[in-house]
């Protein structure tokens, strides 16, 4: 890792080869094969990169690395002008259709156009019929009563008493009930499970359960005040908290945009909000979104409008990102680079921190899907994440 992080390519290659052979069949070997494939791609050794990645994909228990490996295998085969590149792209789209990389493959296939397939499907009525016990029937009645009264947390507790949703239609309908109870984590999982089984369920209102539009007025106002794309804020909230107002992470990040106490206090001082009461103040949507959007705008300004880099800093912290960038001479101009070409986003998968690597791609995926769901069909321009010019907004 140290050799990779400091671009000592020869030493990194030697260490990776040694790890691959010594840890054969172990998680460390699979990770080393992925890193070796990315390193060979970085060095322009596309045939060797493809070999590493295909070797990884042939191993058992490679699921955690499969999407990344398949995507860069496709790109390596493209660079090699291999006849197998088109098949590799199809594999990415088929196996991971709503991932960032799956959507990128669809964009290329559509020659710059992305279309939501379900807009052509019939919007047939979907029904869910389940057998319930007397206690489960009572729980359902309580759910309806509590939702009418606006007691969403209590409604969520009663929803857990219902029998499991087994059919695709049952999951889709249940996702709407969970969404009505503001349980968007469960709603999203159920909606995704439903439409993975039956593609004609990939339409409203089930897509709304997976991609909420809660707090739209607040988000729109704060995004406009900071010259940040509204859909970027929505996408970040979905990834950070799944729209759970009281979300609390293991690192004590709070609320919709997951503010940690030191950052929250710093922002409160910038915005002249006075002394914060934590965590309670971070569970107030208006305040959390105002502070989170302000902080996001600061990251975007710091990294000169490079959205993926700004998101990585939002998640990992600008200090950690700056430290990593200083060790990577080839990335010294990354902040000023306004490009989403594959080679210019290789750094995302080279990050030594697993969480921001996944995080950045998840938000870019959310960003494209929110746009797509709103419009049904979008023309993608380069860079694909730069939907609007971002400028630093006023501090208060």
mmCIF file of C-alpha atoms in Angstrom:
data_model
loop_
_atom_site.group_PDB
_atom_site.id
_atom_site.type_symbol
_atom_site.label_atom_id
_atom_site.label_comp_id
_atom_site.label_asym_id
_atom_site.label_seq_id
_atom_site.Cartn_x
_atom_site.Cartn_y
_atom_site.Cartn_z
ATOM 1 C CA UNK A 1 0.000 0.000 0.000
ATOM 2 C CA UNK A 2 2.809 2.419 0.844
ATOM 3 C CA UNK A 3 4.523 1.810 -2.494
ATOM 4 C CA UNK A 4 1.230 2.268 -4.349
ATOM 5 C CA UNK A 5 0.388 5.416 -2.409
ATOM 6 C CA UNK A 6 3.739 6.997 -3.273
ATOM 7 C CA UNK A 7 3.816 5.802 -6.911
ATOM 8 C CA UNK A 8 6.820 3.520 -6.485
ATOM 9 C CA UNK A 9 5.429 1.342 -9.234
ATOM 10 C CA UNK A 10 8.254 -1.211 -9.469
ATOM 11 C CA UNK A 11 8.233 -1.901 -5.741
ATOM 12 C CA UNK A 12 4.429 -1.935 -5.699
ATOM 13 C CA UNK A 13 4.335 -4.487 -8.517
ATOM 14 C CA UNK A 14 6.843 -6.726 -6.736
ATOM 15 C CA UNK A 15 4.941 -6.560 -3.441
ATOM 16 C CA UNK A 16 1.616 -7.280 -5.091
ATOM 17 C CA UNK A 17 2.981 -10.307 -6.979
ATOM 18 C CA UNK A 18 4.420 -11.673 -3.785
ATOM 19 C CA UNK A 19 1.144 -11.176 -1.933
ATOM 20 C CA UNK A 20 -0.865 -12.800 -4.735
ATOM 21 C CA UNK A 21 1.222 -15.951 -4.584
ATOM 22 C CA UNK A 22 1.635 -16.165 -0.803
ATOM 23 C CA UNK A 23 -2.024 -15.535 0.003
ATOM 24 C CA UNK A 24 -3.574 -17.598 -2.762
ATOM 25 C CA UNK A 25 -7.296 -18.111 -2.164
ATOM 26 C CA UNK A 26 -7.396 -15.574 0.656
ATOM 27 C CA UNK A 27 -9.047 -12.120 0.691
ATOM 28 C CA UNK A 28 -5.602 -10.472 0.621
ATOM 29 C CA UNK A 29 -4.799 -12.219 -2.651
ATOM 30 C CA UNK A 30 -8.056 -11.075 -4.250
ATOM 31 C CA UNK A 31 -7.425 -7.488 -3.189
ATOM 32 C CA UNK A 32 -3.851 -7.718 -4.509
ATOM 33 C CA UNK A 33 -5.080 -8.959 -7.895
ATOM 34 C CA UNK A 34 -7.449 -6.011 -8.124
ATOM 35 C CA UNK A 35 -4.710 -3.553 -7.138
ATOM 36 C CA UNK A 36 -2.342 -5.165 -9.630
ATOM 37 C CA UNK A 37 -4.924 -4.870 -12.383
ATOM 38 C CA UNK A 38 -5.453 -1.190 -11.614
ATOM 39 C CA UNK A 39 -1.693 -0.602 -11.427
ATOM 40 C CA UNK A 40 -1.126 -2.230 -14.812
ATOM 41 C CA UNK A 41 -3.940 -0.133 -16.239
ATOM 42 C CA UNK A 42 -2.360 3.012 -14.769
ATOM 43 C CA UNK A 43 0.978 2.060 -16.387
ATOM 44 C CA UNK A 44 -0.664 1.406 -19.764
ATOM 45 C CA UNK A 45 -0.125 -2.359 -19.595
ATOM 46 C CA UNK A 46 -3.666 -3.140 -20.670
ATOM 47 C CA UNK A 47 -3.145 -6.788 -21.612
ATOM 48 C CA UNK A 48 -1.569 -7.496 -18.209
ATOM 49 C CA UNK A 49 -4.374 -5.554 -16.498
ATOM 50 C CA UNK A 50 -6.988 -7.685 -18.237
ATOM 51 C CA UNK A 51 -5.140 -10.853 -17.231
ATOM 52 C CA UNK A 52 -5.068 -9.839 -13.560
ATOM 53 C CA UNK A 53 -8.731 -8.878 -13.527
ATOM 54 C CA UNK A 54 -9.901 -12.017 -15.329
ATOM 55 C CA UNK A 55 -7.886 -14.102 -12.900
ATOM 56 C CA UNK A 56 -9.628 -12.326 -10.035
ATOM 57 C CA UNK A 57 -13.086 -12.862 -11.532
ATOM 58 C CA UNK A 58 -12.391 -16.573 -11.915
ATOM 59 C CA UNK A 59 -11.803 -16.954 -8.177
ATOM 60 C CA UNK A 60 -14.522 -18.014 -5.732
ATOM 61 C CA UNK A 61 -15.780 -15.359 -3.303
ATOM 62 C CA UNK A 62 -14.761 -12.469 -5.547
ATOM 63 C CA UNK A 63 -18.174 -10.779 -5.216
ATOM 64 C CA UNK A 64 -16.900 -7.793 -3.241
ATOM 65 C CA UNK A 65 -14.540 -6.854 -6.054
ATOM 66 C CA UNK A 66 -16.624 -8.040 -8.994
ATOM 67 C CA UNK A 67 -18.105 -4.733 -10.165
ATOM 68 C CA UNK A 68 -14.792 -2.863 -10.059
ATOM 69 C CA UNK A 69 -12.974 -5.757 -11.725
ATOM 70 C CA UNK A 70 -15.544 -6.104 -14.498
ATOM 71 C CA UNK A 71 -15.574 -2.379 -15.196
ATOM 72 C CA UNK A 72 -11.805 -2.030 -15.517
ATOM 73 C CA UNK A 73 -11.601 -5.292 -17.452
ATOM 74 C CA UNK A 74 -13.978 -3.704 -19.968
ATOM 75 C CA UNK A 75 -11.851 -0.554 -20.108
ATOM 76 C CA UNK A 76 -8.612 -2.559 -20.482
ATOM 77 C CA UNK A 77 -10.131 -4.587 -23.326
ATOM 78 C CA UNK A 78 -11.275 -1.336 -24.962
ATOM 79 C CA UNK A 79 -7.737 0.027 -24.794
ATOM 80 C CA UNK A 80 -6.420 -3.220 -26.273
ATOM 81 C CA UNK A 81 -9.023 -2.983 -29.059
ATOM 82 C CA UNK A 82 -10.166 -6.483 -28.129
ATOM 83 C CA UNK A 83 -13.251 -8.028 -29.716
ATOM 84 C CA UNK A 84 -14.287 -9.024 -26.184
ATOM 85 C CA UNK A 85 -14.774 -5.420 -25.017
ATOM 86 C CA UNK A 86 -18.424 -5.239 -26.068
ATOM 87 C CA UNK A 87 -19.231 -8.438 -24.186
ATOM 88 C CA UNK A 88 -17.445 -7.106 -21.107
ATOM 89 C CA UNK A 89 -19.549 -3.919 -21.266
ATOM 90 C CA UNK A 90 -22.712 -6.036 -21.516
ATOM 91 C CA UNK A 91 -21.631 -7.953 -18.408
ATOM 92 C CA UNK A 92 -21.334 -4.716 -16.443
ATOM 93 C CA UNK A 93 -24.758 -3.484 -17.613
ATOM 94 C CA UNK A 94 -26.481 -6.819 -17.031
ATOM 95 C CA UNK A 95 -25.037 -7.663 -13.643
ATOM 96 C CA UNK A 96 -24.949 -4.136 -12.192
ATOM 97 C CA UNK A 97 -27.503 -2.080 -14.153
ATOM 98 C CA UNK A 98 -28.000 0.678 -11.585
ATOM 99 C CA UNK A 99 -24.429 1.029 -10.386
ATOM 100 C CA UNK A 100 -22.376 4.045 -11.463
ATOM 101 C CA UNK A 101 -20.361 1.831 -13.782
ATOM 102 C CA UNK A 102 -23.464 0.105 -15.148
ATOM 103 C CA UNK A 103 -24.967 3.481 -15.963
ATOM 104 C CA UNK A 104 -21.731 4.593 -17.595
ATOM 105 C CA UNK A 105 -21.846 1.531 -19.824
ATOM 106 C CA UNK A 106 -25.444 2.364 -20.759
ATOM 107 C CA UNK A 107 -24.439 5.939 -21.590
ATOM 108 C CA UNK A 108 -21.801 4.726 -24.019
ATOM 109 C CA UNK A 109 -24.170 2.208 -25.529
ATOM 110 C CA UNK A 110 -26.750 4.992 -25.959
ATOM 111 C CA UNK A 111 -24.142 7.322 -27.485
ATOM 112 C CA UNK A 112 -24.491 9.882 -24.735
ATOM 113 C CA UNK A 113 -28.176 9.350 -23.969
ATOM 114 C CA UNK A 114 -29.534 7.705 -20.834
ATOM 115 C CA UNK A 115 -33.140 6.569 -20.763
ATOM 116 C CA UNK A 116 -35.257 5.048 -18.010
ATOM 117 C CA UNK A 117 -36.456 1.757 -19.517
ATOM 118 C CA UNK A 118 -39.679 1.591 -17.531
ATOM 119 C CA UNK A 119 -41.079 4.722 -19.193
ATOM 120 C CA UNK A 120 -42.126 2.370 -22.015
ATOM 121 C CA UNK A 121 -43.729 -0.186 -19.700
ATOM 122 C CA UNK A 122 -47.414 -0.402 -18.883
ATOM 123 C CA UNK A 123 -48.301 1.145 -15.547
ATOM 124 C CA UNK A 124 -50.519 -1.758 -14.500
ATOM 125 C CA UNK A 125 -52.106 -1.827 -11.080
ATOM 126 C CA UNK A 126 -50.020 -3.734 -8.565
ATOM 127 C CA UNK A 127 -51.782 -5.577 -5.755
ATOM 128 C CA UNK A 128 -50.430 -7.275 -2.658
ATOM 129 C CA UNK A 129 -52.433 -9.920 -0.825
ATOM 130 C CA UNK A 130 -50.982 -11.585 2.253
ATOM 131 C CA UNK A 131 -52.380 -13.892 4.921
ATOM 132 C CA UNK A 132 -52.176 -12.436 8.391
ATOM 133 C CA UNK A 133 -52.854 -13.604 11.920
ATOM 134 C CA UNK A 134 -55.154 -11.696 14.249
ATOM 135 C CA UNK A 135 -52.153 -9.955 15.823
ATOM 136 C CA UNK A 136 -50.728 -9.051 12.427
ATOM 137 C CA UNK A 137 -54.088 -7.670 11.334
ATOM 138 C CA UNK A 138 -54.141 -5.520 14.460
ATOM 139 C CA UNK A 139 -50.627 -4.299 13.701
ATOM 140 C CA UNK A 140 -51.702 -3.290 10.183
ATOM 141 C CA UNK A 141 -54.665 -1.379 11.544
ATOM 142 C CA UNK A 142 -52.341 0.408 13.949
ATOM 143 C CA UNK A 143 -50.001 1.297 11.070
ATOM 144 C CA UNK A 144 -52.827 2.984 9.178
ATOM 145 C CA UNK A 145 -53.988 4.852 12.266
ATOM 146 C CA UNK A 146 -50.480 6.006 13.192
ATOM 147 C CA UNK A 147 -49.688 7.180 9.668
ATOM 148 C CA UNK A 148 -52.845 9.283 9.596
ATOM 149 C CA UNK A 149 -51.760 10.861 12.875
ATOM 150 C CA UNK A 150 -48.223 11.481 11.550
ATOM 151 C CA UNK A 151 -46.552 9.212 14.105
ATOM 152 C CA UNK A 152 -44.046 7.657 11.724
ATOM 153 C CA UNK A 153 -41.631 6.104 14.223
ATOM 154 C CA UNK A 154 -44.469 4.294 15.967
ATOM 155 C CA UNK A 155 -45.784 3.176 12.566
ATOM 156 C CA UNK A 156 -42.386 1.715 11.724
ATOM 157 C CA UNK A 157 -42.442 -0.326 14.929
ATOM 158 C CA UNK A 158 -45.835 -1.816 13.974
ATOM 159 C CA UNK A 159 -44.687 -2.510 10.381
ATOM 160 C CA UNK A 160 -42.046 -4.843 11.790
ATOM 161 C CA UNK A 161 -44.863 -7.031 13.135
ATOM 162 C CA UNK A 162 -46.213 -7.784 9.653
ATOM 163 C CA UNK A 163 -45.311 -11.047 7.888
ATOM 164 C CA UNK A 164 -42.426 -10.859 5.384
ATOM 165 C CA UNK A 165 -43.158 -9.678 1.827
ATOM 166 C CA UNK A 166 -42.272 -12.668 -0.335
ATOM 167 C CA UNK A 167 -43.393 -11.874 -3.888
ATOM 168 C CA UNK A 168 -41.950 -9.039 -5.980
ATOM 169 C CA UNK A 169 -45.312 -7.279 -5.949
ATOM 170 C CA UNK A 170 -45.557 -7.636 -2.166
ATOM 171 C CA UNK A 171 -42.129 -6.072 -1.717
ATOM 172 C CA UNK A 172 -42.954 -3.200 -4.059
ATOM 173 C CA UNK A 173 -46.222 -2.381 -2.294
ATOM 174 C CA UNK A 174 -44.646 -2.768 1.150
ATOM 175 C CA UNK A 175 -41.915 -0.328 0.103
ATOM 176 C CA UNK A 176 -44.583 2.355 -0.345
ATOM 177 C CA UNK A 177 -45.862 1.809 3.187
ATOM 178 C CA UNK A 178 -42.360 2.018 4.625
ATOM 179 C CA UNK A 179 -41.744 5.192 2.619
ATOM 180 C CA UNK A 180 -44.981 6.687 3.996
ATOM 181 C CA UNK A 181 -43.582 5.925 7.465
ATOM 182 C CA UNK A 182 -40.284 7.657 6.539
ATOM 183 C CA UNK A 183 -38.436 4.334 6.795
ATOM 184 C CA UNK A 184 -36.510 4.908 3.595
ATOM 185 C CA UNK A 185 -33.708 2.413 4.276
ATOM 186 C CA UNK A 186 -36.198 -0.468 4.355
ATOM 187 C CA UNK A 187 -38.321 1.119 1.614
ATOM 188 C CA UNK A 188 -35.331 1.306 -0.720
ATOM 189 C CA UNK A 189 -34.296 -2.284 -0.025
ATOM 190 C CA UNK A 190 -37.794 -3.618 -0.656
ATOM 191 C CA UNK A 191 -38.249 -1.570 -3.825
ATOM 192 C CA UNK A 192 -34.886 -2.725 -5.182
ATOM 193 C CA UNK A 193 -35.630 -6.355 -4.342
ATOM 194 C CA UNK A 194 -38.994 -6.065 -6.078
ATOM 195 C CA UNK A 195 -37.788 -4.594 -9.328
ATOM 196 C CA UNK A 196 -34.710 -6.833 -9.436
ATOM 197 C CA UNK A 197 -37.183 -9.710 -9.692
ATOM 198 C CA UNK A 198 -39.698 -7.973 -11.999
ATOM 199 C CA UNK A 199 -38.317 -5.197 -14.173
ATOM 200 C CA UNK A 200 -41.770 -3.718 -14.887
ATOM 201 C CA UNK A 201 -41.816 -2.541 -11.257
ATOM 202 C CA UNK A 202 -39.033 -0.067 -12.094
ATOM 203 C CA UNK A 203 -41.438 2.844 -12.248
ATOM 204 C CA UNK A 204 -43.249 5.344 -10.112
ATOM 205 C CA UNK A 205 -44.384 5.197 -7.374
ATOM 206 C CA UNK A 206 -41.924 2.426 -6.445
ATOM 207 C CA UNK A 207 -38.900 4.369 -7.666
ATOM 208 C CA UNK A 208 -39.952 7.191 -5.343
ATOM 209 C CA UNK A 209 -39.649 4.813 -2.403
ATOM 210 C CA UNK A 210 -36.032 4.092 -3.336
ATOM 211 C CA UNK A 211 -35.174 7.666 -4.332
ATOM 212 C CA UNK A 212 -37.071 9.949 -1.945
ATOM 213 C CA UNK A 213 -37.870 13.575 -2.646
ATOM 214 C CA UNK A 214 -38.298 14.576 0.969
ATOM 215 C CA UNK A 215 -37.375 18.096 2.091
ATOM 216 C CA UNK A 216 -37.355 19.315 -1.523
ATOM 217 C CA UNK A 217 -38.132 22.936 -0.608
ATOM 218 C CA UNK A 218 -35.352 23.110 1.980
ATOM 219 C CA UNK A 219 -32.835 21.396 -0.311
ATOM 220 C CA UNK A 220 -33.720 23.619 -3.270
ATOM 221 C CA UNK A 221 -33.410 26.790 -1.188
ATOM 222 C CA UNK A 222 -30.086 25.876 0.410
ATOM 223 C CA UNK A 223 -28.594 24.506 -2.818
ATOM 224 C CA UNK A 224 -29.513 27.731 -4.628
ATOM 225 C CA UNK A 225 -28.007 29.825 -1.819
ATOM 226 C CA UNK A 226 -24.682 27.994 -2.220
ATOM 227 C CA UNK A 227 -24.752 27.558 -6.013
ATOM 228 C CA UNK A 228 -24.708 23.793 -5.603
ATOM 229 C CA UNK A 229 -26.679 21.392 -7.766
ATOM 230 C CA UNK A 230 -29.883 20.487 -5.934
ATOM 231 C CA UNK A 231 -29.708 16.921 -7.192
ATOM 232 C CA UNK A 232 -26.201 16.563 -5.813
ATOM 233 C CA UNK A 233 -27.485 17.475 -2.346
ATOM 234 C CA UNK A 234 -30.381 15.015 -2.688
ATOM 235 C CA UNK A 235 -27.952 12.318 -3.824
ATOM 236 C CA UNK A 236 -25.600 12.925 -0.931
ATOM 237 C CA UNK A 237 -28.418 12.767 1.627
ATOM 238 C CA UNK A 238 -29.612 9.463 0.186
ATOM 239 C CA UNK A 239 -26.147 7.983 0.592
ATOM 240 C CA UNK A 240 -25.369 9.543 3.965
ATOM 241 C CA UNK A 241 -28.591 8.830 5.841
ATOM 242 C CA UNK A 242 -31.233 7.437 3.467
ATOM 243 C CA UNK A 243 -33.317 10.438 4.578
ATOM 244 C CA UNK A 244 -33.375 9.278 8.175
ATOM 245 C CA UNK A 245 -33.612 12.559 10.115
ATOM 246 C CA UNK A 246 -32.147 10.966 13.253
ATOM 247 C CA UNK A 247 -29.457 8.884 11.579
ATOM 248 C CA UNK A 248 -26.426 8.403 13.832
ATOM 249 C CA UNK A 249 -23.259 6.684 12.651
ATOM 250 C CA UNK A 250 -20.705 4.747 14.663
ATOM 251 C CA UNK A 251 -18.395 7.774 14.341
ATOM 252 C CA UNK A 252 -21.097 10.025 15.822
ATOM 253 C CA UNK A 253 -22.099 11.737 12.596
ATOM 254 C CA UNK A 254 -25.623 13.057 12.928
ATOM 255 C CA UNK A 255 -28.686 13.678 10.832
ATOM 256 C CA UNK A 256 -29.495 13.862 7.149
ATOM 257 C CA UNK A 257 -26.078 15.027 5.943
ATOM 258 C CA UNK A 258 -24.139 13.265 8.735
ATOM 259 C CA UNK A 259 -22.403 16.138 10.472
ATOM 260 C CA UNK A 260 -19.678 15.170 12.975
ATOM 261 C CA UNK A 261 -19.446 17.452 16.043
ATOM 262 C CA UNK A 262 -16.122 19.211 15.222
ATOM 263 C CA UNK A 263 -17.258 20.044 11.685
ATOM 264 C CA UNK A 264 -20.720 21.068 12.893
ATOM 265 C CA UNK A 265 -19.251 23.487 15.438
ATOM 266 C CA UNK A 266 -16.902 24.983 12.842
ATOM 267 C CA UNK A 267 -19.771 25.502 10.409
ATOM 268 C CA UNK A 268 -22.008 26.973 13.112
ATOM 269 C CA UNK A 269 -19.296 29.538 13.782
ATOM 270 C CA UNK A 270 -18.971 30.359 10.068
ATOM 271 C CA UNK A 271 -22.729 30.788 9.731
ATOM 272 C CA UNK A 272 -23.068 32.637 13.067
ATOM 273 C CA UNK A 273 -25.572 30.108 14.395
ATOM 274 C CA UNK A 274 -24.488 30.364 18.006
ATOM 275 C CA UNK A 275 -23.731 27.451 20.308
ATOM 276 C CA UNK A 276 -25.038 24.139 19.072
ATOM 277 C CA UNK A 277 -26.865 21.616 21.190
ATOM 278 C CA UNK A 278 -25.591 18.270 19.945
ATOM 279 C CA UNK A 279 -26.856 15.984 18.691
ATOM 280 C CA UNK A 280 -30.368 17.482 18.909
ATOM 281 C CA UNK A 281 -29.713 20.429 16.574
ATOM 282 C CA UNK A 282 -28.447 18.072 13.893
ATOM 283 C CA UNK A 283 -31.788 16.254 13.897
ATOM 284 C CA UNK A 284 -33.567 19.408 12.702
ATOM 285 C CA UNK A 285 -33.797 19.046 8.878
ATOM 286 C CA UNK A 286 -33.625 22.769 8.098
ATOM 287 C CA UNK A 287 -30.474 23.254 10.165
ATOM 288 C CA UNK A 288 -28.753 20.032 9.101
ATOM 289 C CA UNK A 289 -29.353 20.659 5.393
ATOM 290 C CA UNK A 290 -28.260 24.291 5.671
ATOM 291 C CA UNK A 291 -25.014 23.313 7.396
ATOM 292 C CA UNK A 292 -24.338 20.247 5.242
ATOM 293 C CA UNK A 293 -24.915 22.124 1.992
ATOM 294 C CA UNK A 294 -22.638 24.915 3.152
ATOM 295 C CA UNK A 295 -19.894 22.392 3.966
ATOM 296 C CA UNK A 296 -20.361 20.640 0.612
ATOM 297 C CA UNK A 297 -20.025 24.002 -1.165
ATOM 298 C CA UNK A 298 -16.776 24.587 0.737
ATOM 299 C CA UNK A 299 -15.381 21.277 -0.479
ATOM 300 C CA UNK A 300 -16.449 22.028 -4.053
ATOM 301 C CA UNK A 301 -14.773 25.431 -3.876
ATOM 302 C CA UNK A 302 -11.607 23.979 -2.325
ATOM 303 C CA UNK A 303 -11.308 21.351 -5.061
ATOM 304 C CA UNK A 304 -12.089 23.771 -7.890
ATOM 305 C CA UNK A 305 -15.420 22.247 -8.855
ATOM 306 C CA UNK A 306 -14.174 18.667 -9.205
ATOM 307 C CA UNK A 307 -17.261 16.911 -7.841
ATOM 308 C CA UNK A 308 -15.860 13.384 -7.249
ATOM 309 C CA UNK A 309 -12.864 14.798 -5.387
ATOM 310 C CA UNK A 310 -15.136 17.095 -3.352
ATOM 311 C CA UNK A 311 -17.311 14.138 -2.373
ATOM 312 C CA UNK A 312 -14.290 12.091 -1.329
ATOM 313 C CA UNK A 313 -13.197 14.979 0.906
ATOM 314 C CA UNK A 314 -16.705 15.351 2.364
ATOM 315 C CA UNK A 315 -16.544 11.693 3.393
ATOM 316 C CA UNK A 316 -12.898 11.126 4.299
ATOM 317 C CA UNK A 317 -12.043 14.686 5.321
ATOM 318 C CA UNK A 318 -10.039 17.217 3.316
ATOM 319 C CA UNK A 319 -6.965 16.641 5.465
ATOM 320 C CA UNK A 320 -6.768 12.957 4.567
ATOM 321 C CA UNK A 321 -7.419 13.656 0.900
ATOM 322 C CA UNK A 322 -4.776 16.375 0.719
ATOM 323 C CA UNK A 323 -2.232 14.104 2.390
ATOM 324 C CA UNK A 324 -2.938 11.342 -0.125
ATOM 325 C CA UNK A 325 -2.811 13.700 -3.094
ATOM 326 C CA UNK A 326 0.589 15.025 -1.997
ATOM 327 C CA UNK A 327 2.027 11.503 -2.333
ATOM 328 C CA UNK A 328 0.650 11.079 -5.870
ATOM 329 C CA UNK A 329 2.621 13.215 -8.358
ATOM 330 C CA UNK A 330 0.480 12.053 -11.290
ATOM 331 C CA UNK A 331 -2.594 13.502 -9.577
ATOM 332 C CA UNK A 332 -1.142 16.922 -8.727
ATOM 333 C CA UNK A 333 -3.551 18.654 -11.138
ATOM 334 C CA UNK A 334 -6.566 16.501 -10.299
ATOM 335 C CA UNK A 335 -8.606 19.299 -8.689
ATOM 336 C CA UNK A 336 -8.445 21.447 -11.804
ATOM 337 C CA UNK A 337 -9.285 18.527 -14.079
ATOM 338 C CA UNK A 338 -12.900 18.756 -15.258
ATOM 339 C CA UNK A 339 -13.145 15.332 -16.831
ATOM 340 C CA UNK A 340 -15.117 12.158 -16.240
ATOM 341 C CA UNK A 341 -13.248 10.166 -18.861
ATOM 342 C CA UNK A 342 -12.496 6.683 -17.496
ATOM 343 C CA UNK A 343 -8.746 7.210 -17.155
ATOM 344 C CA UNK A 344 -9.369 10.457 -15.257
ATOM 345 C CA UNK A 345 -11.530 8.650 -12.697
ATOM 346 C CA UNK A 346 -9.196 5.708 -12.123
ATOM 347 C CA UNK A 347 -8.028 7.438 -8.935
ATOM 348 C CA UNK A 348 -11.391 6.740 -7.278
ATOM 349 C CA UNK A 349 -10.667 3.006 -7.238
ATOM 350 C CA UNK A 350 -7.040 3.634 -6.273
ATOM 351 C CA UNK A 351 -8.054 5.338 -3.023
ATOM 352 C CA UNK A 352 -6.460 3.598 -0.017
ATOM 353 C CA UNK A 353 -9.691 4.094 1.936
ATOM 354 C CA UNK A 354 -12.497 1.697 1.001
ATOM 355 C CA UNK A 355 -15.396 3.793 2.290
ATOM 356 C CA UNK A 356 -14.878 6.951 0.176
ATOM 357 C CA UNK A 357 -14.198 4.781 -2.881
ATOM 358 C CA UNK A 358 -17.680 3.262 -2.620
ATOM 359 C CA UNK A 359 -19.209 6.514 -1.377
ATOM 360 C CA UNK A 360 -18.155 8.657 -4.346
ATOM 361 C CA UNK A 361 -19.469 6.183 -6.912
ATOM 362 C CA UNK A 362 -22.724 5.703 -4.991
ATOM 363 C CA UNK A 363 -23.450 9.443 -4.977
ATOM 364 C CA UNK A 364 -22.548 9.824 -8.660
ATOM 365 C CA UNK A 365 -24.940 6.932 -9.326
ATOM 366 C CA UNK A 366 -27.656 8.631 -7.260
ATOM 367 C CA UNK A 367 -27.061 11.879 -9.108
ATOM 368 C CA UNK A 368 -27.636 10.302 -12.511
ATOM 369 C CA UNK A 369 -30.665 8.366 -11.311
ATOM 370 C CA UNK A 370 -32.379 11.376 -9.738
ATOM 371 C CA UNK A 371 -31.947 13.277 -13.004
ATOM 372 C CA UNK A 372 -33.121 10.299 -14.996
ATOM 373 C CA UNK A 373 -36.182 9.663 -12.838
ATOM 374 C CA UNK A 374 -37.173 13.330 -13.019
ATOM 375 C CA UNK A 375 -36.910 13.540 -16.806
ATOM 376 C CA UNK A 376 -37.163 9.970 -18.118
ATOM 377 C CA UNK A 377 -34.415 10.662 -20.651
ATOM 378 C CA UNK A 378 -31.269 12.763 -20.335
ATOM 379 C CA UNK A 379 -28.484 13.799 -22.660
ATOM 380 C CA UNK A 380 -25.177 13.328 -20.876
ATOM 381 C CA UNK A 381 -22.373 15.802 -21.477
ATOM 382 C CA UNK A 382 -18.745 15.736 -20.380
ATOM 383 C CA UNK A 383 -18.044 15.685 -17.499
ATOM 384 C CA UNK A 384 -21.127 13.681 -16.641
ATOM 385 C CA UNK A 385 -21.232 14.962 -13.050
ATOM 386 C CA UNK A 386 -20.959 18.650 -13.867
ATOM 387 C CA UNK A 387 -24.613 19.561 -14.342
ATOM 388 C CA UNK A 388 -24.098 23.201 -13.376
ATOM 389 C CA UNK A 389 -21.329 25.661 -12.737
ATOM 390 C CA UNK A 390 -20.511 25.692 -9.033
ATOM 391 C CA UNK A 391 -19.328 28.823 -7.310
ATOM 392 C CA UNK A 392 -18.613 29.586 -3.702
ATOM 393 C CA UNK A 393 -21.667 31.056 -2.001
ATOM 394 C CA UNK A 394 -21.813 33.646 0.742
ATOM 395 C CA UNK A 395 -20.994 32.538 4.265
ATOM 396 C CA UNK A 396 -24.227 33.779 5.801
#
